[in-house]
Structures are given as C-alpha cells and as structure tokens.
C-alpha cells in the first residue's frame, strides 16, 4: 500500500536535507572539494599532489637534482640525496649548527583534499617557507615510511609495526628519520612563525647559570639538537601532574631538530625496545586466555611508550650523562624564558614551540609575535578520542589533586573504573 502523497513528499525532503547536511559536514571535516582545494592551496597542489615518485612528495634544490646521476623514483632516494648534499653544501646546515637544512612532515597519504582544513592551511604555510628559501622538504606518507623502515631499520621493522596504533608509529618515525637523515621535524598542525633557518641566534648560545646551584653552562659546541619545552612548572608543587604532565619540565614532540645519529635519539629507541622486551616477557607469564587479549603494549599510554614522556626522558638522560644537568634548571620561570644551550642541545623556552595558547600562559608562554616564538601549534590532536573516563580523570586531578595515575588517553584503559 502506497503512503499518502504528502507523506511521501515529506520523506523525500527529509532524505534530501539529510544528504545535504552530511555533504556539508563532510566538506567541513575534510576541507574543500578538489578543485577548490587546488585554488586555495596552490603550493600543496604543486609540491605534494604534483610530486612524482612513490612514498610521498619532496622538494629539493634544482642544483642538487641537476647534479645527481640517480633518478629520484622514491622518497628514500630523495632523502639520501638530501642528506649527502646537505653535508657538502656550504648552506646545507641551519646556522650555528650541524643540523641539516631539511624539513620533514608525515601523514598517512598525500590526498590533501581529504585532510583537515587546519592541516591544509598549516602545510601550505610551511611550503611557502620551503619555496621562498629553497629548503629541502620531505613529506612521508605511509608507503614512504614503509620504504624507510626497510632500508634504514630492517631489524626494528617488526617491532615498529607491532606498536598498537598509528600514533605510536608516527612518534617513532619522527625520531628515526632525524636519526638517519637529520633535519627539522614538524607536525601537520604546526605553522611557522619563523623559518627554521632563523631558529638559532647568537643570543640563544650565551652562557647561563643554574639559578639554584650557580653552576655555569658555557658550551662552545655547535648545536646538534633543538628541543622545546611544553610544560614549565614549579617542581615543588603538584601543578605538573594536575595538568596531566609526567615531568615538571617536559618537552614537546610536535617539533624538534637534530643532526644525524644524535645519541639522544638512540636512547629513545633503546628505551622503546627495552619496554617492548619487558612487556613481552611479562606477557608470557599470563594465562593463555589473557595473552590473546592484546600485545601488552596496549596497557601503556602512548605518551609514555613513545610520546613526550619517552622523548623527554631520553633527552634528560643524555644531558644528565654528558653535562650532569639538573633537569629542572631548564625552567624559564626565573629568567623570563631564555634559551639554554647544554652541551650540544639547545633547549628553547616554552614560547619557542608553544606560544600564544591560554593553557601555557601560567607557565611563561608569550605571544606568537614574541621574538622567541618559532612556530605555533594548533593542537588538533587527531589521535585523541573523547572518553568519559579520561575526562573524569582530568577533572579529578585538576579539581581534587587525586587520580594521578589514571590513563590520560581514551584508547588505554590501564585503570579500573
């Protein structure tokens, strides 16, 4: 039996409205249509969509490619050429450093019309810097990461792909690409406030003194690493863990720069492999029914396994060994946020990689227009998923100073509710 005509019309209108709303939502979520995206982001269309070869996209100075006898058929070949030429080119390093003048970014694919609008806008700004200064640029997609692992880290490949989620693999890859190729790594949701060629100034290299011990740090070594502070809190209070941090002074991982084969990067990999080994050992002692529930790594928060905690711990261990550094001396709360060179590592104040956000103002972060601000982080958090348990833990820590060890990410249920 047919429905009444007026009812059929209502159903048809409802279907059309639903289709239109979903189309608008999809367009908003994934950015403009292809034609619009090309017009709005011409540099992405030129360098990323228009890139030739497998594994991602790249831009290298024309003089480098003209002088090369090797066809650039994939991103690993392009990366190897960039590494070789940066070591011989007089302008191949960032000023005052041994850090190759190369920028790395990574995402699962190069279909930029499907990226988040913030990613599109931010990558376009990075490419503007790349084009204006003719800076080598490597954009690694998932296929390029796989190529990289087969060539540079075959012994780590199984462990790499055994990590629980893409976010952990992304964390590890950025470390590995800087270990083998070197250069500047920046997340997709960062945008440049200064070109990386301006990140190190003579002022950043002046001696400084630990305000508590009066120990003088006066390194004359070239900079081999640039890292930035994300959390800068008073270690004598519980502020840092109430805010969800593990260390009172904690480093960000959305941007950093390294010379190839820096020991701090190997410490990160060693720490990860030891964690994997210990978890596998403990997993074998569980009943067979529980062993099948997961790898064991699922119970470790990504921030601890491969994220900022792991990265901070690796740099902290390196500087403790090399310079006997009191880690909390890196705070900028006592000197209005000055950069600090320790051995060959330049530690930027919180404004360096975390300016302009209300979350960081109480920790000394200044405006994006401040001269110490290198880049801005939009904190898109594509890997995070909303979780009632996580939000309750956050409220419990902030409001009551409890629940310190509750999981801070939704895909890790390492506590029982």
Coordinates of N, CA, C and O in Angstrom, one line a residue, residues 29 48 51 55 90 97 123 127 130 191 229 240-241 251 256 286 298-299 308 323 337 340 347 350 359 371 394 414-415:
X29 N 34.6 18.8 7.4 CA 35.5 17.9 8.1 C 36.8 17.7 7.2 O 37.9 17.8 7.7
X48 N 53.0 18.6 -3.3 CA 52.6 17.3 -2.8 C 51.7 16.6 -3.8 O 52.0 15.4 -4.1
X51 N 53.8 16.0 -6.9 CA 55.1 15.3 -6.7 C 55.1 14.0 -7.5 O 54.1 13.3 -7.7
X55 N 56.0 7.0 -2.2 CA 56.4 7.2 -0.8 C 56.1 8.6 -0.2 O 56.5 8.8 0.9
X90 N 77.7 24.4 1.4 CA 78.0 25.4 2.5 C 76.8 25.9 3.2 O 76.9 26.2 4.4
X97 N 75.0 25.4 13.6 CA 74.6 24.0 13.9 C 75.2 23.0 12.9 O 75.7 23.4 11.8
X123 N 50.3 23.2 6.4 CA 51.2 22.7 5.4 C 51.5 23.7 4.3 O 52.7 23.9 3.9
X127 N 55.2 25.2 3.2 CA 55.6 25.1 1.8 C 56.0 26.5 1.3 O 56.8 26.7 0.4
X130 N 59.4 26.9 2.5 CA 60.2 26.0 1.6 C 60.5 26.6 0.3 O 61.7 26.7 -0.2
X191 N 52.4 25.6 12.4 CA 52.6 26.5 11.3 C 53.8 27.4 11.7 O 54.0 27.8 12.9
X229 N 60.4 23.3 25.2 CA 59.6 23.0 26.4 C 58.1 23.1 26.2 O 57.7 24.1 25.6
X240 N 52.3 20.2 37.9 CA 52.5 19.5 36.7 C 51.7 18.3 36.5 O 51.1 18.0 35.4
X241 N 51.5 17.4 37.5 CA 50.7 16.2 37.3 C 49.2 16.5 37.4 O 48.4 15.8 36.8
X251 N 59.2 18.2 27.6 CA 59.5 18.6 26.2 C 58.3 18.3 25.3 O 57.6 17.3 25.5
X256 N 61.0 19.3 16.6 CA 62.3 19.3 17.1 C 63.3 19.2 15.9 O 62.8 19.1 14.7
X286 N 51.4 -14.7 31.6 CA 50.0 -14.6 31.8 C 49.3 -15.9 31.3 O 49.9 -16.6 30.4
X298 N 49.3 -2.4 24.8 CA 48.0 -1.7 24.8 C 47.7 -1.1 26.1 O 46.9 -0.1 26.2
X299 N 48.4 -1.6 27.2 CA 48.1 -1.1 28.5 C 49.0 0.1 28.9 O 48.9 0.6 30.0
X308 N 55.7 12.3 24.5 CA 56.5 13.3 25.2 C 57.3 12.8 26.4 O 58.4 13.2 26.7
X323 N 76.4 16.2 30.7 CA 76.6 17.6 31.4 C 76.3 17.6 32.8 O 76.4 18.7 33.4
X337 N 62.2 33.3 30.5 CA 62.1 32.4 29.4 C 63.3 32.6 28.4 O 63.1 32.9 27.2
X340 N 68.5 27.9 26.5 CA 69.6 27.3 27.2 C 70.3 26.3 26.4 O 69.7 25.3 26.0
X347 N 67.9 24.1 24.2 CA 66.6 23.9 24.8 C 65.8 25.3 24.7 O 66.2 26.3 25.4
X350 N 59.4 27.8 26.7 CA 58.1 27.4 26.3 C 57.5 28.2 25.2 O 56.7 27.6 24.3
X359 N 46.5 27.9 27.7 CA 46.9 26.8 28.5 C 48.3 27.0 29.1 O 48.7 26.6 30.2
X371 N 59.7 37.5 19.8 CA 60.8 37.1 19.0 C 61.3 35.6 19.3 O 62.0 35.0 18.4
X394 N 40.7 13.6 34.3 CA 41.3 15.0 34.2 C 40.7 15.9 35.3 O 41.3 16.7 35.9
X414 N 44.1 1.6 31.4 CA 45.1 1.0 32.3 C 44.7 1.1 33.8 O 45.5 0.9 34.7
X415 N 43.5 1.6 34.0 CA 43.0 1.6 35.4 C 41.5 1.1 35.3 O 40.9 1.1 34.3

